[in-house]
mmCIF file of C-alpha atoms in Angstrom:
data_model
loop_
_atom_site.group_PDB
_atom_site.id
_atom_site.type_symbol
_atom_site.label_atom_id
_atom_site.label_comp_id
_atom_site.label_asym_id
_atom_site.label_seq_id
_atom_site.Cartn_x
_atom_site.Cartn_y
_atom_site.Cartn_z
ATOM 1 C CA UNK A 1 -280.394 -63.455 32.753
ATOM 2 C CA UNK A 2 -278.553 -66.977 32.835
ATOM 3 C CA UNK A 3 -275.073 -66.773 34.468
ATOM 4 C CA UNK A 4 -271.972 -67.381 32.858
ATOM 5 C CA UNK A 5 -270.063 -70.031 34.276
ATOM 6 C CA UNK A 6 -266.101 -69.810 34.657
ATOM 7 C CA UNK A 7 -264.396 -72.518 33.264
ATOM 8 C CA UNK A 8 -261.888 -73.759 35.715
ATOM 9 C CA UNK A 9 -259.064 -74.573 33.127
ATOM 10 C CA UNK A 10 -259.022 -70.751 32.829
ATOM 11 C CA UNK A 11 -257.452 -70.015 36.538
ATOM 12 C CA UNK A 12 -253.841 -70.500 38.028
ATOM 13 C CA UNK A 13 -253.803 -71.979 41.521
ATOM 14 C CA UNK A 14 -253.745 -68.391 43.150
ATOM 15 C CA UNK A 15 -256.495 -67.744 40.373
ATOM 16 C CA UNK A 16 -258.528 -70.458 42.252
ATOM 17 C CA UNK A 17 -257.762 -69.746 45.501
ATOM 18 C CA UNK A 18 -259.531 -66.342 45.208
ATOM 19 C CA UNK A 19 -262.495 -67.911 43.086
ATOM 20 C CA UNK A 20 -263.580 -70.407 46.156
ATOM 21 C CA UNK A 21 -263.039 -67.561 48.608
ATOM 22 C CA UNK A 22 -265.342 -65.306 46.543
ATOM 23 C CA UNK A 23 -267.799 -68.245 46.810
ATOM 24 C CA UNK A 24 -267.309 -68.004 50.807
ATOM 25 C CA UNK A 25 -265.014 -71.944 50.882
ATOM 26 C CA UNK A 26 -261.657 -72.350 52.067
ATOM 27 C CA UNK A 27 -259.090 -72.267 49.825
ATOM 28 C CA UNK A 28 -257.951 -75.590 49.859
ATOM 29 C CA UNK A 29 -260.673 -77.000 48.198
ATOM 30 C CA UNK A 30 -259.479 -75.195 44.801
ATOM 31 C CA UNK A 31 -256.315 -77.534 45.878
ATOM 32 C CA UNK A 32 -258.570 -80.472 45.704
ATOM 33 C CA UNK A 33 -260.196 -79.468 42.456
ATOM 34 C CA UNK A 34 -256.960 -79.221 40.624
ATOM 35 C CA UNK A 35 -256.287 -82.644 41.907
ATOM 36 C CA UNK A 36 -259.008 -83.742 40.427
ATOM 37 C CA UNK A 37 -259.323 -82.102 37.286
ATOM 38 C CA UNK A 38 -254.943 -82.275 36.340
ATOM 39 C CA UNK A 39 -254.122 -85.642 38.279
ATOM 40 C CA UNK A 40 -257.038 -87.482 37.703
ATOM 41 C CA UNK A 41 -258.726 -86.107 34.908
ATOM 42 C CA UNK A 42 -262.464 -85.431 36.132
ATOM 43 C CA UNK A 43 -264.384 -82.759 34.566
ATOM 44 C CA UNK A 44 -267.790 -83.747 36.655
ATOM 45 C CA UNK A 45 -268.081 -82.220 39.638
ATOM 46 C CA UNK A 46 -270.555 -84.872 40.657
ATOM 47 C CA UNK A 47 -267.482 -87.259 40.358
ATOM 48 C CA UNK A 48 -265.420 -85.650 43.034
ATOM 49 C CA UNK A 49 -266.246 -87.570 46.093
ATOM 50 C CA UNK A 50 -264.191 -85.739 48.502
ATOM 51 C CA UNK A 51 -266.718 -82.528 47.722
ATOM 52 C CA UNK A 52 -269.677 -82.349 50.009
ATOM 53 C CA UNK A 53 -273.154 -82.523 47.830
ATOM 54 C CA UNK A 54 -273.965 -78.421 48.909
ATOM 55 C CA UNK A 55 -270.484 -77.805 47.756
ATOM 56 C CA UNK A 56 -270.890 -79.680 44.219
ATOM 57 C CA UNK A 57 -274.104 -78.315 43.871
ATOM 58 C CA UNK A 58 -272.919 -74.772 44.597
ATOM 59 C CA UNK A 59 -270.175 -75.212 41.799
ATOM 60 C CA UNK A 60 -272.554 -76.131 39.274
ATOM 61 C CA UNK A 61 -274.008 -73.197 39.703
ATOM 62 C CA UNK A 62 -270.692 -71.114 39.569
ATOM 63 C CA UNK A 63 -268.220 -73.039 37.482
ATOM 64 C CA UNK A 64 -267.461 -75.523 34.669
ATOM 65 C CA UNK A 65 -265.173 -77.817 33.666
ATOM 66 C CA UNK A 66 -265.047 -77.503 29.295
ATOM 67 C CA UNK A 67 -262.381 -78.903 27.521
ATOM 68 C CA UNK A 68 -261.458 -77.678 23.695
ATOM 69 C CA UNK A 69 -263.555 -80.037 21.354
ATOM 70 C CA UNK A 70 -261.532 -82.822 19.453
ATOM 71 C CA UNK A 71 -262.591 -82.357 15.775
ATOM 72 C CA UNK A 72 -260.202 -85.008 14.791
ATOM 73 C CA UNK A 73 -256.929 -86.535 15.882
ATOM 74 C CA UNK A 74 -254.337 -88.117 13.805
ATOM 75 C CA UNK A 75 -251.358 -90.301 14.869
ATOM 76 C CA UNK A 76 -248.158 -90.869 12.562
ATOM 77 C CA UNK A 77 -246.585 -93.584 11.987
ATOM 78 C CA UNK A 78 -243.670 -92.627 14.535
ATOM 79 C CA UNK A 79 -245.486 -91.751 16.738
ATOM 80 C CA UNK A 80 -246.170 -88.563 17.074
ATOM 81 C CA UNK A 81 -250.215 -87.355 17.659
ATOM 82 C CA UNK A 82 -251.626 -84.430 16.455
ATOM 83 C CA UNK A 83 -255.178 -82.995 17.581
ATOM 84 C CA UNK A 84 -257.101 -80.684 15.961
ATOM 85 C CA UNK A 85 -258.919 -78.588 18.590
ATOM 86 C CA UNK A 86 -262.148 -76.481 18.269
ATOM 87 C CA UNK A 87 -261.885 -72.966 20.019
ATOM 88 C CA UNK A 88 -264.795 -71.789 18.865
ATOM 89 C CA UNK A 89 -267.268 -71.807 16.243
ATOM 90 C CA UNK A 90 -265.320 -71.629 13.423
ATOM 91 C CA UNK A 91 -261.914 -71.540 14.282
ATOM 92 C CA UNK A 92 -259.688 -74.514 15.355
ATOM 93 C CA UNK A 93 -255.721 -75.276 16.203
ATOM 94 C CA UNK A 94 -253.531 -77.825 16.335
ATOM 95 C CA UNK A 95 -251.189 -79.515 19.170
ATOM 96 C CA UNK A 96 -248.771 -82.232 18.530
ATOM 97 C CA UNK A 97 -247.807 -84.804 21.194
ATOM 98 C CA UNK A 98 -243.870 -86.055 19.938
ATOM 99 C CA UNK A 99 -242.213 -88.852 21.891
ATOM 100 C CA UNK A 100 -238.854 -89.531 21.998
ATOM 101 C CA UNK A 101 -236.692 -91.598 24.090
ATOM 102 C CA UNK A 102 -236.882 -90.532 27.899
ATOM 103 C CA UNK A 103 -239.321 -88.176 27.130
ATOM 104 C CA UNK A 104 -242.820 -86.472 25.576
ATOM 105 C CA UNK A 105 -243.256 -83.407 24.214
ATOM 106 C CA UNK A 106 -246.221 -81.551 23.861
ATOM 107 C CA UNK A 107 -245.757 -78.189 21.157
ATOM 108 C CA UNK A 108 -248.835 -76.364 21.779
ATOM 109 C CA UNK A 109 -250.583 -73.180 20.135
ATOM 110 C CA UNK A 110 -251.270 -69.520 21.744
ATOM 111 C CA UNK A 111 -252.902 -68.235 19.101
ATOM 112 C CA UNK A 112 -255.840 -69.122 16.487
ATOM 113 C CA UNK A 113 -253.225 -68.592 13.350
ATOM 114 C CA UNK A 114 -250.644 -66.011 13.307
ATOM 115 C CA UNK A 115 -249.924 -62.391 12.566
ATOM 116 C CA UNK A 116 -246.129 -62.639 12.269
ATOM 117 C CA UNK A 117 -246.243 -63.953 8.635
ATOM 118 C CA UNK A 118 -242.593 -65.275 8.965
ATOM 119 C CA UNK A 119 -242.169 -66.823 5.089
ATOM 120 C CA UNK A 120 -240.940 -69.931 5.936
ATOM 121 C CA UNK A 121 -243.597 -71.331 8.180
ATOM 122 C CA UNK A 122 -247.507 -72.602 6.980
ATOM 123 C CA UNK A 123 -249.191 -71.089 9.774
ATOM 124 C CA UNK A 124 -248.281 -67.780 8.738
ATOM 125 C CA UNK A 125 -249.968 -68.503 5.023
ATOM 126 C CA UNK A 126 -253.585 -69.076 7.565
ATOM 127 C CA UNK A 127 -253.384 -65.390 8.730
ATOM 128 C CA UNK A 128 -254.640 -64.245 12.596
ATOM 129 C CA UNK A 129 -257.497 -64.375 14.331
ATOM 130 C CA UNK A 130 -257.754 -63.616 18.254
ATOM 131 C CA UNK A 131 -255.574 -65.155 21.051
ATOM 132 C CA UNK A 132 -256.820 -68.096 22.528
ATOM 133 C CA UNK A 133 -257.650 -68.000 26.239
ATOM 134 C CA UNK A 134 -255.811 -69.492 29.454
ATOM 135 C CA UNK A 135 -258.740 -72.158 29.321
ATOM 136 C CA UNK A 136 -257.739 -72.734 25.514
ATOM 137 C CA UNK A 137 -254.393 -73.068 25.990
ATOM 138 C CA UNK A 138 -253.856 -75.325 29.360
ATOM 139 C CA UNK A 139 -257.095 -77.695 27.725
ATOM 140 C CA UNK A 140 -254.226 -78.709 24.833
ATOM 141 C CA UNK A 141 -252.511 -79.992 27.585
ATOM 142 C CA UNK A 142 -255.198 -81.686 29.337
ATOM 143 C CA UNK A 143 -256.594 -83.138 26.275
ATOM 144 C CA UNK A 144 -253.155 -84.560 25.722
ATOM 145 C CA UNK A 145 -252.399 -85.835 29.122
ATOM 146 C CA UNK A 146 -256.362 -87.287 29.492
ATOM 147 C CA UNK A 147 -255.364 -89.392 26.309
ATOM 148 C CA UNK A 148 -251.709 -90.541 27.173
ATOM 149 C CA UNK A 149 -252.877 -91.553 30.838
ATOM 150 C CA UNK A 150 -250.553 -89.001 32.308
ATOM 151 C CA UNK A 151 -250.669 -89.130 36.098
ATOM 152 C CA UNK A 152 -247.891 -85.924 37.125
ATOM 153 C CA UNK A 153 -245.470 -87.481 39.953
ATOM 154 C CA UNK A 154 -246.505 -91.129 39.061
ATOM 155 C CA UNK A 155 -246.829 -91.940 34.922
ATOM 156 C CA UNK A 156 -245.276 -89.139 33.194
ATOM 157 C CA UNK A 157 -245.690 -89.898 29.482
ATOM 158 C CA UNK A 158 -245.600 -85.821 29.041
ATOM 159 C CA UNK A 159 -242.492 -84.431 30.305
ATOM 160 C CA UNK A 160 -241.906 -81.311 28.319
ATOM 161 C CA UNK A 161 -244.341 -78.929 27.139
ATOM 162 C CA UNK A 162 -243.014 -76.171 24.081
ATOM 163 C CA UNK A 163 -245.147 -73.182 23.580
ATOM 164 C CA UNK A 164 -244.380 -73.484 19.439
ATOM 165 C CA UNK A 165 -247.575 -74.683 18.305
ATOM 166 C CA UNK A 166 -250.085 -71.845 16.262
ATOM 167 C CA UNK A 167 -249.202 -68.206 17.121
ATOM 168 C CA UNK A 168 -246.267 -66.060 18.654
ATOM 169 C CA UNK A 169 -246.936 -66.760 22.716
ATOM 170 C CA UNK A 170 -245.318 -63.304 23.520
ATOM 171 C CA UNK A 171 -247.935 -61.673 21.859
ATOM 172 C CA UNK A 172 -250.371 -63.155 23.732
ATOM 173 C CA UNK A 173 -248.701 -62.302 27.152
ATOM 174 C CA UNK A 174 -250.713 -62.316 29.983
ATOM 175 C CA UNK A 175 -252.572 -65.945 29.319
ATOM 176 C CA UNK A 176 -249.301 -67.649 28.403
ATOM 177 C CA UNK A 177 -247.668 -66.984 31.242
ATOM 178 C CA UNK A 178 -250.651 -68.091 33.150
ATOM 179 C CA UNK A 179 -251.038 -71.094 31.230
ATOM 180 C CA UNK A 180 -247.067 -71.900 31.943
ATOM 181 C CA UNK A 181 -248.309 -71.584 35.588
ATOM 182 C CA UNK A 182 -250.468 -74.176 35.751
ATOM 183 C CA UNK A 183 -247.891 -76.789 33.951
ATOM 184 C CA UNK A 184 -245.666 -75.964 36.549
ATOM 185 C CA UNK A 185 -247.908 -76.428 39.762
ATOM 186 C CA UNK A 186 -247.444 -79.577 41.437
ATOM 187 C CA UNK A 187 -251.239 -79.430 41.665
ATOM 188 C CA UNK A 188 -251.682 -79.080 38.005
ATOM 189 C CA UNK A 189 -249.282 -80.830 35.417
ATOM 190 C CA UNK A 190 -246.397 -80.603 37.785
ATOM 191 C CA UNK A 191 -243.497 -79.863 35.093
ATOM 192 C CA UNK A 192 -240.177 -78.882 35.903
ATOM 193 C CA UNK A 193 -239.266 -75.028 34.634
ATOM 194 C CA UNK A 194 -237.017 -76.021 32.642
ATOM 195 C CA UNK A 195 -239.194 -78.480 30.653
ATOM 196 C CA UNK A 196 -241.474 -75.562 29.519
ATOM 197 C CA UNK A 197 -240.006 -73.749 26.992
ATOM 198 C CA UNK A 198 -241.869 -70.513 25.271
ATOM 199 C CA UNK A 199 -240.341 -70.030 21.433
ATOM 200 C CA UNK A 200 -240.730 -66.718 20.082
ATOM 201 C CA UNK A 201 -239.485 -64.824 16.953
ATOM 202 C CA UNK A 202 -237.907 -62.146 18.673
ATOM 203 C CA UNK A 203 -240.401 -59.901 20.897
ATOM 204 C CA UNK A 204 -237.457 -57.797 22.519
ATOM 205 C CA UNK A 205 -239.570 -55.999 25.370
ATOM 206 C CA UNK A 206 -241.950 -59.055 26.036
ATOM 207 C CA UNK A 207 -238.609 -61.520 26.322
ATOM 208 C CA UNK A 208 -237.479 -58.326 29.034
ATOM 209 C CA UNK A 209 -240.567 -58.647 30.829
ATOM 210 C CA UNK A 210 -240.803 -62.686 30.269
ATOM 211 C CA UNK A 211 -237.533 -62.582 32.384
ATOM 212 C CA UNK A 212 -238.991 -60.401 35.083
ATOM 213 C CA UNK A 213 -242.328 -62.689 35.328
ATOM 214 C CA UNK A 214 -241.324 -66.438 34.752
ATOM 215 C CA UNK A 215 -239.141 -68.860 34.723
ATOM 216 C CA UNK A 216 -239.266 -70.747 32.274
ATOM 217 C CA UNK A 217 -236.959 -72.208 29.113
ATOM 218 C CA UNK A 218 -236.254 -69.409 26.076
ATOM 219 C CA UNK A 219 -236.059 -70.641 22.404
ATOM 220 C CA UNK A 220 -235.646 -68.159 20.100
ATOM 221 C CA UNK A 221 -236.203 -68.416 16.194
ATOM 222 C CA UNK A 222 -233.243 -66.634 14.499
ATOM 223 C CA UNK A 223 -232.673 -68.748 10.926
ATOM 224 C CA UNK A 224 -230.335 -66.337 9.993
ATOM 225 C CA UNK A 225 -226.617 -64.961 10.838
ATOM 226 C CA UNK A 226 -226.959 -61.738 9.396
ATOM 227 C CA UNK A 227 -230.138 -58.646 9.182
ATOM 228 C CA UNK A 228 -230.605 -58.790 5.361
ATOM 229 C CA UNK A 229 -231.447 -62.384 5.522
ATOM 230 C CA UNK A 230 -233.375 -62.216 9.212
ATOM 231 C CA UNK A 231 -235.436 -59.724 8.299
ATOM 232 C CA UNK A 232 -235.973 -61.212 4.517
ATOM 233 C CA UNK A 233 -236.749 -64.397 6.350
ATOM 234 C CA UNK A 234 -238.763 -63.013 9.586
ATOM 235 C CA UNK A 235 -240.137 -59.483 9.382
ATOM 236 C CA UNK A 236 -240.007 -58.737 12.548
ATOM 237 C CA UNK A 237 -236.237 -58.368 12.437
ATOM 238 C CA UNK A 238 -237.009 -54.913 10.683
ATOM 239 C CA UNK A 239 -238.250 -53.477 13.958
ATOM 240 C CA UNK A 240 -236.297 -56.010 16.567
ATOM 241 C CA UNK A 241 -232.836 -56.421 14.258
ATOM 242 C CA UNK A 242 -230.283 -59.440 16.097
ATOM 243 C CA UNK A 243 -227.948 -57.083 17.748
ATOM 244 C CA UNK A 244 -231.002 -55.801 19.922
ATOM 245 C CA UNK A 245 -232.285 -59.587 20.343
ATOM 246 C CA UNK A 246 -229.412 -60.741 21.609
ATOM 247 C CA UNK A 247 -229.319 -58.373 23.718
ATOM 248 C CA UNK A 248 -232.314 -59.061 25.501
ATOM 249 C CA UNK A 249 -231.664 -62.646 25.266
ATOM 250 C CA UNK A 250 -228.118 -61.967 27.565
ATOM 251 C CA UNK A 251 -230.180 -59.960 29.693
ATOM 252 C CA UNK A 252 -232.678 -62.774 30.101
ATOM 253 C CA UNK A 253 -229.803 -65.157 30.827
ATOM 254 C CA UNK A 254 -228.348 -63.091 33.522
ATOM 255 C CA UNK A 255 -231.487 -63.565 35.294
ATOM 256 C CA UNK A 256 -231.766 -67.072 35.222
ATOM 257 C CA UNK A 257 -227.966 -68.488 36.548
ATOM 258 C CA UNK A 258 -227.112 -71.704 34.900
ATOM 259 C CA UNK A 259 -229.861 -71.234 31.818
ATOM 260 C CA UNK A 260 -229.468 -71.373 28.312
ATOM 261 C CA UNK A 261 -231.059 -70.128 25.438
ATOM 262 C CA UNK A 262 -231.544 -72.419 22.406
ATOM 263 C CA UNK A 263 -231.633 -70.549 18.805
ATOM 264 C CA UNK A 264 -233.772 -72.101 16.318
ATOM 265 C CA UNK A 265 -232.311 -72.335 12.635
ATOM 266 C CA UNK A 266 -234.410 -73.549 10.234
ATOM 267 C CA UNK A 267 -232.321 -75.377 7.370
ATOM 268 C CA UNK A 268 -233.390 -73.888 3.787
ATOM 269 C CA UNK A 269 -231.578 -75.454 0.691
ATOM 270 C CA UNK A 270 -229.468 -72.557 -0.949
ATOM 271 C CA UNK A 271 -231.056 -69.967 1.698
ATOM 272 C CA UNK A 272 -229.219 -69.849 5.017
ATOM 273 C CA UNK A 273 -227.250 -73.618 4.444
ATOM 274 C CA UNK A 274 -223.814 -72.440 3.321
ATOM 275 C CA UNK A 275 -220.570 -72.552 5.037
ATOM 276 C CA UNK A 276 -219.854 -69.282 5.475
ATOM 277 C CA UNK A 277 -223.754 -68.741 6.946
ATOM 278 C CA UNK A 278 -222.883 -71.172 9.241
ATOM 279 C CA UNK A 279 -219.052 -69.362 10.517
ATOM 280 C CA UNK A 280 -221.350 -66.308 11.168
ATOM 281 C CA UNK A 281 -223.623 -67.972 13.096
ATOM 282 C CA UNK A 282 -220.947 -69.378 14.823
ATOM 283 C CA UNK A 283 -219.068 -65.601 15.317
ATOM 284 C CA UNK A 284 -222.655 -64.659 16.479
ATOM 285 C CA UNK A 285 -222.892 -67.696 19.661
ATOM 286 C CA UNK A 286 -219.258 -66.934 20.520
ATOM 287 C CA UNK A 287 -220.344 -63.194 21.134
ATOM 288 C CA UNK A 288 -223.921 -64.291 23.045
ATOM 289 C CA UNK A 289 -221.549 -66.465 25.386
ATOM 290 C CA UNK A 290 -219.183 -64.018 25.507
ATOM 291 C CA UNK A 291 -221.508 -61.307 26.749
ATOM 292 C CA UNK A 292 -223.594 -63.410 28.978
ATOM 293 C CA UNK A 293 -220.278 -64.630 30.822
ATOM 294 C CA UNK A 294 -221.077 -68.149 30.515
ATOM 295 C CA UNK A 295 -220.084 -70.728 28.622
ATOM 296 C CA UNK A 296 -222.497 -72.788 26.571
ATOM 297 C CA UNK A 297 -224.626 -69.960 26.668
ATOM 298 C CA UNK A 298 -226.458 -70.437 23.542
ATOM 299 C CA UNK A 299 -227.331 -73.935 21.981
ATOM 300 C CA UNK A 300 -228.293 -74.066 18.326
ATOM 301 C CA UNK A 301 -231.076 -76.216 17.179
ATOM 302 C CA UNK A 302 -230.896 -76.915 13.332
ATOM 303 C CA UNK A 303 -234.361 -77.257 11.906
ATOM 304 C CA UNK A 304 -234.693 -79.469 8.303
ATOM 305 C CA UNK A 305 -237.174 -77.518 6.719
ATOM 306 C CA UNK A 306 -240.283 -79.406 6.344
ATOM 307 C CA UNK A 307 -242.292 -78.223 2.678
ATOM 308 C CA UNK A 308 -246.191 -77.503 2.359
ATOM 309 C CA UNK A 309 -248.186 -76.106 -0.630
ATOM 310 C CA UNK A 310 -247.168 -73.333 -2.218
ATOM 311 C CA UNK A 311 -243.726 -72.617 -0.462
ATOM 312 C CA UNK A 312 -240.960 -71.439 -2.063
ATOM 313 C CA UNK A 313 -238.178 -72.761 0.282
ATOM 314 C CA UNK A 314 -237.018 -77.030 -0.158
ATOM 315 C CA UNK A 315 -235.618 -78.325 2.544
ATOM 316 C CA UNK A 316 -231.832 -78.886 2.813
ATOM 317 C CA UNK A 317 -229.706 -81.532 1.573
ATOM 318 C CA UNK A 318 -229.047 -83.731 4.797
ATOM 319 C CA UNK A 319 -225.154 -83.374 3.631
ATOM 320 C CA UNK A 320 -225.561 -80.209 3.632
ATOM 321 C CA UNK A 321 -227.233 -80.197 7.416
ATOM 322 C CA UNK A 322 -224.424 -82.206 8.838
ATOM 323 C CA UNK A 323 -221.825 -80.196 7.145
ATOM 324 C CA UNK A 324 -223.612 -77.015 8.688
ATOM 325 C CA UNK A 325 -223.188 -78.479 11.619
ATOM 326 C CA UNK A 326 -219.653 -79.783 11.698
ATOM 327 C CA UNK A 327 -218.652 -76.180 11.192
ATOM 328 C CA UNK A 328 -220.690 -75.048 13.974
ATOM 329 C CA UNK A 329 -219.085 -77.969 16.376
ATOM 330 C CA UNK A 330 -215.783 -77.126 15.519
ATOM 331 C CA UNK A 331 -216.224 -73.846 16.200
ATOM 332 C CA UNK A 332 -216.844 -75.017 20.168
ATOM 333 C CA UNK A 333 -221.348 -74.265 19.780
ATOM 334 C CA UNK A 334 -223.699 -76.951 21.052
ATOM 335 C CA UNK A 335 -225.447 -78.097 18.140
ATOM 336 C CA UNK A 336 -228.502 -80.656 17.586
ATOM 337 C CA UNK A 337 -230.143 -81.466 14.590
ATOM 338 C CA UNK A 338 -234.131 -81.700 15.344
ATOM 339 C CA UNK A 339 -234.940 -85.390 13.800
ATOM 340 C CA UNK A 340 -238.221 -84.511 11.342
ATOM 341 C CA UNK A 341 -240.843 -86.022 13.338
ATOM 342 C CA UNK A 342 -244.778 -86.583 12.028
ATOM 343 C CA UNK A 343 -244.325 -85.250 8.856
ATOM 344 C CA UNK A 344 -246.252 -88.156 7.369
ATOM 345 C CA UNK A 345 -249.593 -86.318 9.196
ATOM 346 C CA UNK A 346 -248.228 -82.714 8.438
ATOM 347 C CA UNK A 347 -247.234 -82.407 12.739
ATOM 348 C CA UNK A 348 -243.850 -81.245 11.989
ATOM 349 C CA UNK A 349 -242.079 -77.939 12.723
ATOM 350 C CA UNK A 350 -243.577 -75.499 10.709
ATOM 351 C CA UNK A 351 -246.397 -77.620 9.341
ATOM 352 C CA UNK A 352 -249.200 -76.644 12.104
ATOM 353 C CA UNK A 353 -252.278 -75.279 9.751
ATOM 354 C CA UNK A 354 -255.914 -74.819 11.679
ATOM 355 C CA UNK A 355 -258.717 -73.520 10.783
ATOM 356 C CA UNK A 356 -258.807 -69.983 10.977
ATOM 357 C CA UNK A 357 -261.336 -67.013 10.127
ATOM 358 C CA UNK A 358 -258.562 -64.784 8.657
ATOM 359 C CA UNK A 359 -258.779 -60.939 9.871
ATOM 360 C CA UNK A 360 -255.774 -60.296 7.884
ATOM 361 C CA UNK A 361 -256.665 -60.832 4.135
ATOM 362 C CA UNK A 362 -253.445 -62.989 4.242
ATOM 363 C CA UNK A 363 -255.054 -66.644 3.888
ATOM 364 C CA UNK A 364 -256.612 -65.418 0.824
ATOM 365 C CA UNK A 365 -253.450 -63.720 -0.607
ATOM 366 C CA UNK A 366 -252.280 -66.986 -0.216
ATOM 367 C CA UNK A 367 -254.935 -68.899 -1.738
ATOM 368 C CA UNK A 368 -255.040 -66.934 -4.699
ATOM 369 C CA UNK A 369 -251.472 -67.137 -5.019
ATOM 370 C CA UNK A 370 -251.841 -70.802 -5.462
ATOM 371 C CA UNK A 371 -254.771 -70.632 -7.951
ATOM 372 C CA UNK A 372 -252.449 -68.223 -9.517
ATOM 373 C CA UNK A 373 -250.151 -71.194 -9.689
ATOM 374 C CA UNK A 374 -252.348 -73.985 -10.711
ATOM 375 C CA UNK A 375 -251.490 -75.333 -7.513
ATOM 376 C CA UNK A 376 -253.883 -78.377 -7.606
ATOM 377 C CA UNK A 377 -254.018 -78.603 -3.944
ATOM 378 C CA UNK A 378 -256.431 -75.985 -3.531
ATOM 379 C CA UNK A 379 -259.630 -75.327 -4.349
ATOM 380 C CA UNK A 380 -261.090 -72.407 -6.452
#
């Protein structure tokens, strides 16, 4: 019976550690392979010239080194990059490189589509697979850095890594927060913990235990002031409604002195755009500081809604943005509108669409909706 190898994207440094010792080495030589694999880039063990030859020969027998496939990549005209990534098979995600002055983000996926099925977003439209593996999810980052010619500590073209590609990351737990590990470790991508951020829609035990197991940056996607519309919006506001969401998100605060938590708001033309929207929202980030005991608690970031097939939601009237905003600036709440970056290659928020094989039925709800609709984007 062959052996199956372990892929060494899939294991933290304490993961590795334990690995080499099972295979009777010292644990610093897992050191040396992270070096080589998140510094430098090497995926052959043959290349790694500080290895003895029993010792490379010995890992080849025990261990691989597989990034995700590149099916294709795309860059936009501003410069943003988006990869689409085979996990498997049949299914494949999407990450999105986005730089910006001072820095580059990388928004990366935890899952192979999504079971959330918030309305606003295209992912949801795909359905859910599976969770995609620690391997899965830290390769996005080394495919990513391999093509910028990120060197952590020396050329850092990737500064910030946001887990709000494919998927809600709180729902995959366990190999997110191991993932976030290995961005972290000066011997893998070497990011600061406050340049990884985890965005979720409002997972109130997992943000609990997030805060008992991590440290890392909170987003949270809220997109509306009030229940009725959350939950109209996101439906997973019926079983988490705000009041309990903010609660955990002051209790995850409290943990983390000096931290903030930044609350997504997508902008949706006639939806959640009006004034008095945005004075509740504002009511609602007075309370959050209020209860966390800290000013500048909460940060709002306002999202322009960016349109794919068969929505029902237009984006918002950029007027209509700024005025949103004004209110919310008056009112004393750190507010930044999110520019609308690689749109042009369908790489913006809310835009991220895979392959996926659907376990759900919801992709071809979806699809039939849009035959339905004579939608001419989509094929009977």
């Amino acid at each position: 019976m062959e052996q199956t190898l372990t892929n060494i994207f899939g294991m933290d440094r304490r993961g590795m550690e334990d690995f080499f010792a099972g295979l009777g080495e010292k644990r610093f030589r897992a050191h040396q392979i992270m070096k080589w694999v998140y510094h430098r880039h090497v995926t052959d063990f043959d290349e790694m010239t500080d290895l003895g030859k029993a010792l490379r020969a010995k890992l080849k027998g025990h261990a691989e080194i597989v990034p995700p496939k590149v099916i294709f990549e795309k860059p936009s005209i501003d410069g943003t990059h988006k990869w689409l990534l085979g996990m498997d098979g049949a299914n494949a995600i999407e990450a999105v490189f986005i730089p910006d002055k001072g820095r580059g983000t990388l928004c990366v996926s935890s899952q192979v589509g999504c079971g959330l099925n918030c309305q606003f977003c295209s992912t949801a439209t795909q359905g859910f697979n599976r969770n995609l593996s620690v391997a899965e999810i830290i390769g996005q980052v080394w495919v990513a850095a391999r093509h910028l010619g990120n060197v952590p500590h020396r050329e850092r073209k990737l500064t910030n890594v946001v887990m709000m590609g494919m998927g809600e990351p709180l729902l995959n737990f366990d190999n997110v927060v191991t993932a976030m590990s290995i961005m972290r470790d000066d011997l893998g991508f070497g990011l600061a913990n406050k340049r990884v951020t985890l965005s979720t829609a409002g997972l109130v035990p997992m943000i609990d235990r997030l805060g008992e197991e991590s440290d890392v940056s909170l987003a949270v996607s809220l997109h509306a002031p009030t229940d009725e519309l959350r939950t109209e919006l996101v439906p997973l506001n019926k079983k988490y409604p705000i009041a309990e969401l903010m609660e955990s998100c002051v209790r995850y605060v409290r943990r983390k002195p000096r931290s903030s938590i930044t609350f997504e708001y997508t902008m949706m033309k006639g939806v959640n755009d009006q004034p008095q929207q945005a004075r509740a929202l504002a009511r609602l980030m007075h309370a959050f500081d209020n209860a966390a005991q800290m000013k500048d608690a909460a940060k709002v970031n306002l999202i322009p809604f960016n349109p794919f097939p068969g929505t029902r939601f237009e984006r918002s009237e950029e007027l209509d943005i700024r005025a949103f905003q004004k209110i919310l600036l008056d009112e004393g709440v750190l507010t930044m509108v999110r520019r609308t970056r690689g749109d042009d290659i369908d790489a913006a928020c809310g835009q991220l669409k895979g392959q996926v094989v659907d376990r759900t039925r919801r992709q071809a709800d979806f699809k039939k909706k849009l035959q339905g609709e004579g939608n001419p984007d989509v094929a009977a």
